[in-house]
Amino acid sequence: MKTSHTHELLATKRGYRVLICDCCDIVHVEVGPVTLRLRPGALAHLAEVLDHASRQLQTRESNLGTAELDGEPTGLVN
């Protein structure tokens, strides 16, 4: 018999969503059409890596004089 999974929305913004499955305690990170399924601890590590990359990119853009992002409303690239 298939178990019904319910998800709690943790965060959302412009094409990005983070949910947690109440049944199996897996975090779903949705980036447009792609979904990453992670354990909660892995989400914390991913957040650290993305934060570090974002700071590095800001520093790089600052040094190049291109502090503006690409202008895509969601930041997703097709």
Coordinates of N, CA and C in Angstrom, one line a residue:
M1 N 0.8 -1.2 0.0 CA 0.0 0.0 0.0 C 0.9 1.2 0.0
K2 N 0.6 2.2 -0.8 CA 1.3 3.4 -1.0 C 1.0 4.4 0.1
T3 N 2.1 4.9 0.8 CA 1.9 5.9 1.8 C 1.7 7.3 1.2
S4 N 0.8 8.0 1.8 CA 0.5 9.4 1.3 C 1.5 10.3 2.0
H5 N 2.2 11.0 1.2 CA 3.2 12.0 1.7 C 2.6 13.4 1.7
T6 N 2.8 14.1 2.9 CA 2.4 15.5 2.9 C 3.6 16.3 3.1
H7 N 3.6 17.5 2.5 CA 4.7 18.4 2.5 C 4.4 19.7 3.2
E8 N 5.3 20.2 4.0 CA 5.1 21.5 4.6 C 6.1 22.5 3.9
L9 N 5.5 23.6 3.4 CA 6.3 24.6 2.7 C 7.1 25.4 3.7
L10 N 8.5 25.4 3.6 CA 9.4 26.1 4.5 C 9.7 27.5 3.9
A11 N 9.9 27.6 2.6 CA 10.2 28.9 2.0 C 9.9 28.8 0.5
T12 N 9.6 30.0 0.0 CA 9.4 30.1 -1.5 C 9.7 31.5 -1.9
K13 N 10.2 31.6 -3.2 CA 10.5 32.9 -3.8 C 10.8 32.7 -5.3
R14 N 10.0 33.3 -6.1 CA 10.2 33.4 -7.6 C 10.8 32.1 -8.2
G15 N 10.1 31.0 -8.2 CA 10.5 29.8 -8.9 C 11.4 28.9 -8.0
Y16 N 11.6 29.3 -6.8 CA 12.3 28.4 -5.8 C 11.4 28.1 -4.7
R17 N 11.4 26.8 -4.3 CA 10.6 26.4 -3.1 C 11.4 25.4 -2.3
V18 N 11.2 25.4 -1.0 CA 11.8 24.4 -0.1 C 10.7 23.9 0.7
L19 N 10.5 22.5 0.7 CA 9.5 21.8 1.4 C 10.1 20.7 2.2
I20 N 9.4 20.3 3.3 CA 9.8 19.1 4.0 C 8.7 18.1 4.0
C21 N 9.0 16.8 3.8 CA 8.0 15.8 3.8 C 7.8 15.3 5.2
D22 N 6.6 15.4 5.7 CA 6.3 15.1 7.1 C 6.4 13.6 7.3
C23 N 6.3 12.8 6.3 CA 6.3 11.3 6.4 C 7.8 10.8 6.5
C24 N 8.6 11.3 5.6 CA 10.0 10.7 5.6 C 11.1 11.7 5.9
D25 N 10.8 12.9 6.4 CA 11.8 13.9 6.8 C 12.8 14.2 5.8
I26 N 12.4 14.3 4.5 CA 13.3 14.6 3.4 C 12.9 16.0 3.0
V27 N 13.9 16.9 2.7 CA 13.7 18.2 2.3 C 13.7 18.2 0.7
H28 N 12.8 18.9 0.2 CA 12.7 19.0 -1.3 C 13.0 20.4 -1.7
V29 N 14.1 20.6 -2.4 CA 14.5 22.0 -2.9 C 14.2 22.0 -4.3
E30 N 13.2 22.8 -4.7 CA 12.7 23.0 -6.1 C 13.3 24.2 -6.7
V31 N 14.1 24.0 -7.8 CA 14.7 25.1 -8.5 C 14.1 25.0 -9.9
G32 N 13.0 25.8 -10.2 CA 12.3 25.6 -11.5 C 11.8 24.2 -11.6
P33 N 12.2 23.5 -12.7 CA 11.7 22.1 -12.9 C 12.6 21.0 -12.2
V34 N 13.6 21.4 -11.5 CA 14.5 20.5 -10.9 C 14.2 20.4 -9.4
T35 N 14.2 19.2 -8.9 CA 14.0 19.0 -7.4 C 15.1 18.2 -6.9
L36 N 15.8 18.8 -5.8 CA 16.8 18.1 -5.1 C 16.1 17.5 -3.8
R37 N 16.4 16.3 -3.5 CA 15.8 15.6 -2.3 C 17.0 15.4 -1.3
L38 N 17.0 16.1 -0.2 CA 18.1 16.0 0.7 C 17.6 15.7 2.2
R39 N 18.5 15.2 2.9 CA 18.3 15.1 4.4 C 18.5 16.5 4.9
P40 N 17.8 16.8 6.1 CA 17.9 18.2 6.6 C 19.4 18.7 6.9
G41 N 20.3 17.8 7.3 CA 21.7 18.2 7.5 C 22.4 18.6 6.2
A42 N 22.0 17.9 5.1 CA 22.6 18.2 3.8 C 22.1 19.5 3.3
L43 N 20.9 19.9 3.7 CA 20.4 21.2 3.3 C 21.2 22.3 4.0
A44 N 21.6 22.1 5.2 CA 22.4 23.1 5.9 C 23.8 23.3 5.2
H45 N 24.4 22.2 4.8 CA 25.6 22.2 4.0 C 25.5 22.9 2.7
L46 N 24.4 22.6 2.0 CA 24.1 23.2 0.7 C 24.0 24.7 0.9
A47 N 23.2 25.1 1.9 CA 23.0 26.5 2.2 C 24.4 27.2 2.4
E48 N 25.3 26.6 3.2 CA 26.6 27.2 3.4 C 27.4 27.3 2.1
V49 N 27.4 26.3 1.3 CA 28.1 26.4 0.0 C 27.5 27.5 -0.9
L50 N 26.2 27.5 -1.0 CA 25.5 28.6 -1.8 C 25.8 30.0 -1.3
D51 N 25.8 30.1 0.0 CA 26.1 31.4 0.6 C 27.5 31.8 0.3
H52 N 28.5 30.9 0.4 CA 29.9 31.2 0.1 C 30.0 31.6 -1.4
A53 N 29.4 30.8 -2.2 CA 29.5 31.1 -3.7 C 28.9 32.4 -4.0
S54 N 27.8 32.8 -3.3 CA 27.1 34.1 -3.6 C 28.1 35.2 -3.1
R55 N 28.7 35.1 -2.0 CA 29.6 36.1 -1.5 C 30.8 36.2 -2.5
Q56 N 31.3 35.1 -2.9 CA 32.5 35.1 -3.9 C 32.1 35.8 -5.2
L57 N 30.9 35.5 -5.7 CA 30.4 36.2 -6.9 C 30.2 37.7 -6.7
Q58 N 29.7 38.1 -5.6 CA 29.5 39.5 -5.3 C 30.9 40.2 -5.3
T59 N 31.9 39.6 -4.7 CA 33.2 40.2 -4.6 C 33.8 40.2 -6.0
R60 N 33.6 39.2 -6.8 CA 34.1 39.1 -8.2 C 33.5 40.2 -9.0
E61 N 32.1 40.4 -8.9 CA 31.4 41.4 -9.7 C 31.8 42.8 -9.3
S62 N 32.0 42.9 -8.0 CA 32.5 44.2 -7.5 C 33.8 44.6 -8.1
N63 N 34.7 43.6 -8.1 CA 36.0 43.9 -8.7 C 36.0 44.2 -10.2
L64 N 35.0 43.6 -10.8 CA 34.9 43.8 -12.3 C 34.0 45.0 -12.6
G65 N 33.4 45.5 -11.6 CA 32.5 46.7 -11.8 C 31.2 46.3 -12.4
T66 N 30.8 45.0 -12.2 CA 29.5 44.5 -12.7 C 28.6 44.0 -11.6
A67 N 28.3 44.9 -10.7 CA 27.5 44.5 -9.5 C 26.1 44.0 -9.8
E68 N 25.6 44.4 -11.0 CA 24.2 44.0 -11.4 C 24.2 42.6 -11.9
L69 N 23.1 41.8 -11.5 CA 23.0 40.5 -12.0 C 22.4 40.5 -13.4
D70 N 22.2 39.4 -14.0 CA 21.8 39.3 -15.4 C 20.5 39.8 -15.8
G71 N 19.7 40.2 -14.8 CA 18.4 40.8 -15.1 C 17.2 39.8 -15.2
E72 N 17.5 38.5 -15.1 CA 16.5 37.5 -15.2 C 15.6 37.7 -13.9
P73 N 14.3 37.7 -14.0 CA 13.5 37.9 -12.8 C 13.6 36.8 -11.8
T74 N 13.8 35.6 -12.2 CA 13.9 34.5 -11.3 C 15.4 34.1 -11.1
G75 N 16.3 34.5 -11.9 CA 17.6 34.1 -11.8 C 17.9 32.7 -12.5
L76 N 16.8 32.1 -13.0 CA 16.9 30.9 -13.7 C 17.3 31.1 -15.1
V77 N 18.2 30.3 -15.7 CA 18.6 30.4 -17.1 C 18.0 29.2 -17.8
N78 N 17.4 29.5 -19.0 CA 16.8 28.5 -19.8 C 17.8 27.9 -20.7

